[in-house]
Short mmCIF file of C-alpha atoms in Angstrom, two decimals:
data_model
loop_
_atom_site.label_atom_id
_atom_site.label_comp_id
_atom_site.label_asym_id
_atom_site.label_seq_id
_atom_site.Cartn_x
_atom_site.Cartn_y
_atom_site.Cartn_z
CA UNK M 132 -30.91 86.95 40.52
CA UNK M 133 -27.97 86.93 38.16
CA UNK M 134 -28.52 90.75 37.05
CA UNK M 135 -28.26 91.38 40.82
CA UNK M 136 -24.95 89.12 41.42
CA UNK M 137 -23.87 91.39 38.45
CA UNK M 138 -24.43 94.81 40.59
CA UNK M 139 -22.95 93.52 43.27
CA UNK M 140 -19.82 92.21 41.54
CA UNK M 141 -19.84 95.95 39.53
CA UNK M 142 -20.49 98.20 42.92
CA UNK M 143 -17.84 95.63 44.95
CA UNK M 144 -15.44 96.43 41.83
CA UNK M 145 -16.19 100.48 41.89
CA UNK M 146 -15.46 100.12 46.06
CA UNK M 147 -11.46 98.18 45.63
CA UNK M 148 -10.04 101.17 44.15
CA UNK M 149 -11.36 104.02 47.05
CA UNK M 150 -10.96 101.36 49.54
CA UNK M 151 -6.86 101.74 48.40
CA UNK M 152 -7.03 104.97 48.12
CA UNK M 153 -8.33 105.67 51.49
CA UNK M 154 -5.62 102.91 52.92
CA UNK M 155 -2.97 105.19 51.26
CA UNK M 156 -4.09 108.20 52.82
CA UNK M 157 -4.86 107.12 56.06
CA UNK M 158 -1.06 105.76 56.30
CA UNK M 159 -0.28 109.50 56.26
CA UNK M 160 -2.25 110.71 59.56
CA UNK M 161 -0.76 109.57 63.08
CA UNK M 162 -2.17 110.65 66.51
CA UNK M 163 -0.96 111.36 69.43
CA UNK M 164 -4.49 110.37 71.52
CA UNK M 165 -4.55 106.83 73.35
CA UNK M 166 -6.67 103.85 71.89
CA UNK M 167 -9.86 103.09 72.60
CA UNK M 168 -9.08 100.49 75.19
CA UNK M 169 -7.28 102.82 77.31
CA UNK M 170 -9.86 105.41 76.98
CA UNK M 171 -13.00 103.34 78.02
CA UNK M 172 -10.70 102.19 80.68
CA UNK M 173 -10.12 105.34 81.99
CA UNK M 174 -13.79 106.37 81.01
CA UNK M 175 -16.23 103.29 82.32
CA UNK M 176 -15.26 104.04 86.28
CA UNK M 177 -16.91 107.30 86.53
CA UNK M 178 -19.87 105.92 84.32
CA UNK M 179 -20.58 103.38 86.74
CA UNK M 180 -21.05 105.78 89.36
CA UNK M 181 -23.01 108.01 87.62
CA UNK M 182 -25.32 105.29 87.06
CA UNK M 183 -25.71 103.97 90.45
CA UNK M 184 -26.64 108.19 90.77
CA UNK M 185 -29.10 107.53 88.17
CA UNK M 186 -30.55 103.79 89.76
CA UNK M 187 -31.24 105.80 93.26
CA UNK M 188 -34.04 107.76 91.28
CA UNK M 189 -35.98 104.63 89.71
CA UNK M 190 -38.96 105.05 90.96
CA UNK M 191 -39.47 108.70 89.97
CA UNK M 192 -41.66 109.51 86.65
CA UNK M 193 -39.95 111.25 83.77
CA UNK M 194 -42.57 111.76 81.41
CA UNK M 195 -45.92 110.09 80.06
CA UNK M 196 -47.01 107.92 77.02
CA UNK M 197 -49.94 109.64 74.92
CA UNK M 198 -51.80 107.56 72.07
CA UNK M 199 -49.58 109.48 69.71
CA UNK M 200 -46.16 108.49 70.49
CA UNK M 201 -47.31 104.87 70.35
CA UNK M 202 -48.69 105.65 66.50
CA UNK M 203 -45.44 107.66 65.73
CA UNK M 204 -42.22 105.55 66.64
CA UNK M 205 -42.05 106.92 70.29
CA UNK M 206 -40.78 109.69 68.90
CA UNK M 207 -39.63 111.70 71.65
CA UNK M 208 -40.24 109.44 74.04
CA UNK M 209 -37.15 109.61 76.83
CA UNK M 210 -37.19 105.71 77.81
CA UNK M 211 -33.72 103.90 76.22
CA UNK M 212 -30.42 105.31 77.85
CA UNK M 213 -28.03 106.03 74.61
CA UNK M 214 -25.08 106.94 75.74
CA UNK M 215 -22.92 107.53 73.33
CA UNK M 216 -24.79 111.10 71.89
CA UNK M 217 -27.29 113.17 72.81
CA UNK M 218 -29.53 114.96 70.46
CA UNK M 219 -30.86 118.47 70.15
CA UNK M 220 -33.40 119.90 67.35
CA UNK M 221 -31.33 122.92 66.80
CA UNK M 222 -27.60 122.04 67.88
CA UNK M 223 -27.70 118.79 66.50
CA UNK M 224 -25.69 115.55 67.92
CA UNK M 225 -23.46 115.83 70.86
CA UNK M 226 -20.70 113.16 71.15
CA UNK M 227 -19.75 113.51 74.61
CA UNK M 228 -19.95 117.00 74.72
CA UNK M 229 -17.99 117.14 71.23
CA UNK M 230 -20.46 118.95 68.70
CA UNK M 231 -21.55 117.88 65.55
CA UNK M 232 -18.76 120.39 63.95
CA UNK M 233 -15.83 118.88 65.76
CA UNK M 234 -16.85 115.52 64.46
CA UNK M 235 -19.40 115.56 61.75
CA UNK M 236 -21.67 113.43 63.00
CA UNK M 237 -25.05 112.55 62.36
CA UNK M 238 -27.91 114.98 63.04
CA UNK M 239 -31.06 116.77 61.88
CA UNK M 240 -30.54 120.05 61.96
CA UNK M 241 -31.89 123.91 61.83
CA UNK M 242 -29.18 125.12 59.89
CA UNK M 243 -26.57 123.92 57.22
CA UNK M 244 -25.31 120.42 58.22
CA UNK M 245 -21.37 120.93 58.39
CA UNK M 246 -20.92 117.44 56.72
CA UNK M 247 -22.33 118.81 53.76
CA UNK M 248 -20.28 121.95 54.07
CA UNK M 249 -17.41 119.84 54.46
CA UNK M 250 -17.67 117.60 51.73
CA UNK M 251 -18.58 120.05 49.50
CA UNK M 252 -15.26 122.32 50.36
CA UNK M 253 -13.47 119.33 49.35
CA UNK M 254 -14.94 118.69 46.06
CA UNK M 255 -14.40 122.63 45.38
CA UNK M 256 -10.86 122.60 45.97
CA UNK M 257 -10.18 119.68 43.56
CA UNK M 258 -10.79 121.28 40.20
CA UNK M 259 -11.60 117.77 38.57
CA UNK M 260 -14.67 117.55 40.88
CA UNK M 261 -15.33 121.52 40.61
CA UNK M 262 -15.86 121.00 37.02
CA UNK M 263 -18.13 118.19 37.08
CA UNK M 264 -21.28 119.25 35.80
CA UNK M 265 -23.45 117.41 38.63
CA UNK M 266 -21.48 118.83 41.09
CA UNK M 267 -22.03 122.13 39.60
CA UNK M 268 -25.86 121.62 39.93
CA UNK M 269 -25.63 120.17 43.40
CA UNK M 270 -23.71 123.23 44.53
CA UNK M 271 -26.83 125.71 43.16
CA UNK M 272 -29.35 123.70 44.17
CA UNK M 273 -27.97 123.55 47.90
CA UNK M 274 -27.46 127.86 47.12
CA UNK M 275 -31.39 128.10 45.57
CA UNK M 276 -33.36 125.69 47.59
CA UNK M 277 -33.40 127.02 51.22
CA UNK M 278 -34.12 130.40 50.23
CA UNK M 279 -37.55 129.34 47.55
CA UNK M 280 -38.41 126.41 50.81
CA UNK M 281 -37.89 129.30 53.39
CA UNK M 282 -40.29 131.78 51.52
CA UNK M 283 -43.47 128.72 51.32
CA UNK M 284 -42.87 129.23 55.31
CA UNK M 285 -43.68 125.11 56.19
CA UNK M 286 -40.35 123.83 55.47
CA UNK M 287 -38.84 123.44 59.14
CA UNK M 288 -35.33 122.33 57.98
CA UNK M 289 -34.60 123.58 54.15
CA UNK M 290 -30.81 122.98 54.17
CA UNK M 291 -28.91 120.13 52.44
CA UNK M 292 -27.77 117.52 54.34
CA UNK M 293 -24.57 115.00 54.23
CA UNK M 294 -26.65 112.89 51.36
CA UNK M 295 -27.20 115.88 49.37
CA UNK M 296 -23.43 115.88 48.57
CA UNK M 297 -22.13 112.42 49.19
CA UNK M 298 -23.52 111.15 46.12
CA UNK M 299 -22.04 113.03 43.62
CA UNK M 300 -18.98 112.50 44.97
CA UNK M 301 -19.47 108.62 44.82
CA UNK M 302 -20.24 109.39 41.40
CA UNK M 303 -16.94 111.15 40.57
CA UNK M 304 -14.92 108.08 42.05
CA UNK M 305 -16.40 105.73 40.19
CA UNK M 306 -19.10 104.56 42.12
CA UNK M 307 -22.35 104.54 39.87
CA UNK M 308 -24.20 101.72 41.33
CA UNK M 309 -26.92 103.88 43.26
CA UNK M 310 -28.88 101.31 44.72
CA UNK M 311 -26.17 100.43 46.96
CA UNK M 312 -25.14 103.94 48.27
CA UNK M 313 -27.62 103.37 51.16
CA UNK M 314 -26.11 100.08 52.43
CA UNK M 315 -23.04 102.34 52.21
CA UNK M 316 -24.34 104.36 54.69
CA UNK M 317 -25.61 101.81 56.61
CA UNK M 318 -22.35 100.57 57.12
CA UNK M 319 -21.52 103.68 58.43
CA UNK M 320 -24.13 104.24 61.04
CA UNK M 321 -23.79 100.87 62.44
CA UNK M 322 -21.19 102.14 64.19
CA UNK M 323 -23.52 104.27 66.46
CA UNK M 324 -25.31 101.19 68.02
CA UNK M 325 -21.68 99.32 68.18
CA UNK M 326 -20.77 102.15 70.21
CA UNK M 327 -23.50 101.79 72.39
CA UNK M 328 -23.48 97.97 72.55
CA UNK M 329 -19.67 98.69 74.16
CA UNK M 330 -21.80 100.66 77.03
CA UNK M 331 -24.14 98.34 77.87
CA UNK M 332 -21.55 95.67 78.41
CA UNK M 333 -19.22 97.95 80.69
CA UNK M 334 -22.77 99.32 82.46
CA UNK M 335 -24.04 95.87 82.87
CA UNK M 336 -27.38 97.35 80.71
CA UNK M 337 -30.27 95.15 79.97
CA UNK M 338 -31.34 94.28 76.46
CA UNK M 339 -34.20 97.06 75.62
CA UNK M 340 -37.54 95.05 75.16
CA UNK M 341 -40.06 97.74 75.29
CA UNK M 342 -43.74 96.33 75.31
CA UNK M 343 -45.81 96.40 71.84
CA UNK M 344 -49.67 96.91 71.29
CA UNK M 345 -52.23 96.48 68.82
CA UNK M 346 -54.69 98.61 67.67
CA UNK M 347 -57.49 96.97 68.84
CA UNK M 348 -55.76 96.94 72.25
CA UNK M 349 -54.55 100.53 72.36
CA UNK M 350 -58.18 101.83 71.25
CA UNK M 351 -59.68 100.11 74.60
CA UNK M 352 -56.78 101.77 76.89
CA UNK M 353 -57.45 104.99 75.40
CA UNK M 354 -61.42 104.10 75.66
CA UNK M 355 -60.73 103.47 79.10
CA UNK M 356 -58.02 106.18 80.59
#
């Protein structure tokens, strides 16, 4: 318990000074674009509409559920309306309409992910990172890697993605407590189901509740279909 309250204090400690740092620099960026008040307020009229569209089809089937998608996640499963990106295997995330390279968002993808690319541009143009010598090996790794994964032939995606890069750089900035880079991220991603909480409010959404099964109680509907 008290080694942990220690690594918290430490990572907490290694967070104050990037936290200022980022304060300072974002003091030097202004936009021009509206707030997000404005924009939803503009935005949630035409949403509405499009999903009384939507409600006029409810009775219509979409797709079915196989044995499979219960055992893996309901992985591509279209049943939960998400409405703040849509997904695509070889394009990535689409943040309405906006592609992963206009915003580096979050996505698994077929190619280099540009948050990677970006981050790593970064670190390249600030000699003190350049000469780091884990950055160094990160940067021939990411170069070596897709080409030996891309020769075995079962690698589907062999490119580096956005935590491929992000650690070093935590690293570099003083960040060495790597059992908390993850909640890091977390923190991040959070924002993608915030986002969508905003939607369901303005839609007038219900909670998602999907049904569960057992086992024992999948095996006899499959036994029985």
């Amino acid at each position: 318990m008290a080694m942990n309250i220690r690594r918290t204090t430490r990572a907490l400690g290694a967070l104050r000074p990037m936290a200022a740092r980022s304060a300072v620099n974002a003091r030097q960026y202004s936009t021009s674009e509206p707030d997000l008040k404005t924009t939803l307020k503009e935005a949630i009229p035409a949403k509405r509409e499009l999903l009384k569209k939507v409600k006029a089809h409810s009775n219509k089937v979409i797709g079915e559920v196989k044995v499979e998608n219960t055992l893996g996640g309901m992985r591509g499963l279209k049943a939960m309306v998400w409405e703040g990106s849509v997904l695509d295997a070889n394009e990535g995330i689409r943040f309405h309409g906006r592609t992963i390279k206009d915003c580096y968002g979050h996505a698994v993808l077929r190619k280099p992910d540009p948050r990677f690319e970006a981050l790593m541009d970064y670190a390249s143009a600030r000699p003190e990172i350049a000469e780091d010598p884990v950055f160094q090996l990160v940067k021939l790794n990411s170069e070596l890697a897709p080409e030996v994964l891309k020769k075995h032939g079962k690698t589907k995606n062999p490119y580096p993605n956005v935590d491929s890069s992000s650690g070093v750089l935590f690293h570099h900035y003083g960040f060495h407590e790597t059992l908390y880079y993850t909640a890091t991220f977390g923190v991040s991603r959070g924002l993608g189901p915030l986002a969508q909480l905003i939607w369901d409010r303005a839609l007038g959404l219900p909670i998602e509740r999907p049904k569960s099964i057992n086992l024992e109680g999948l095996l006899k509907q499959a036994e029985s279909a």
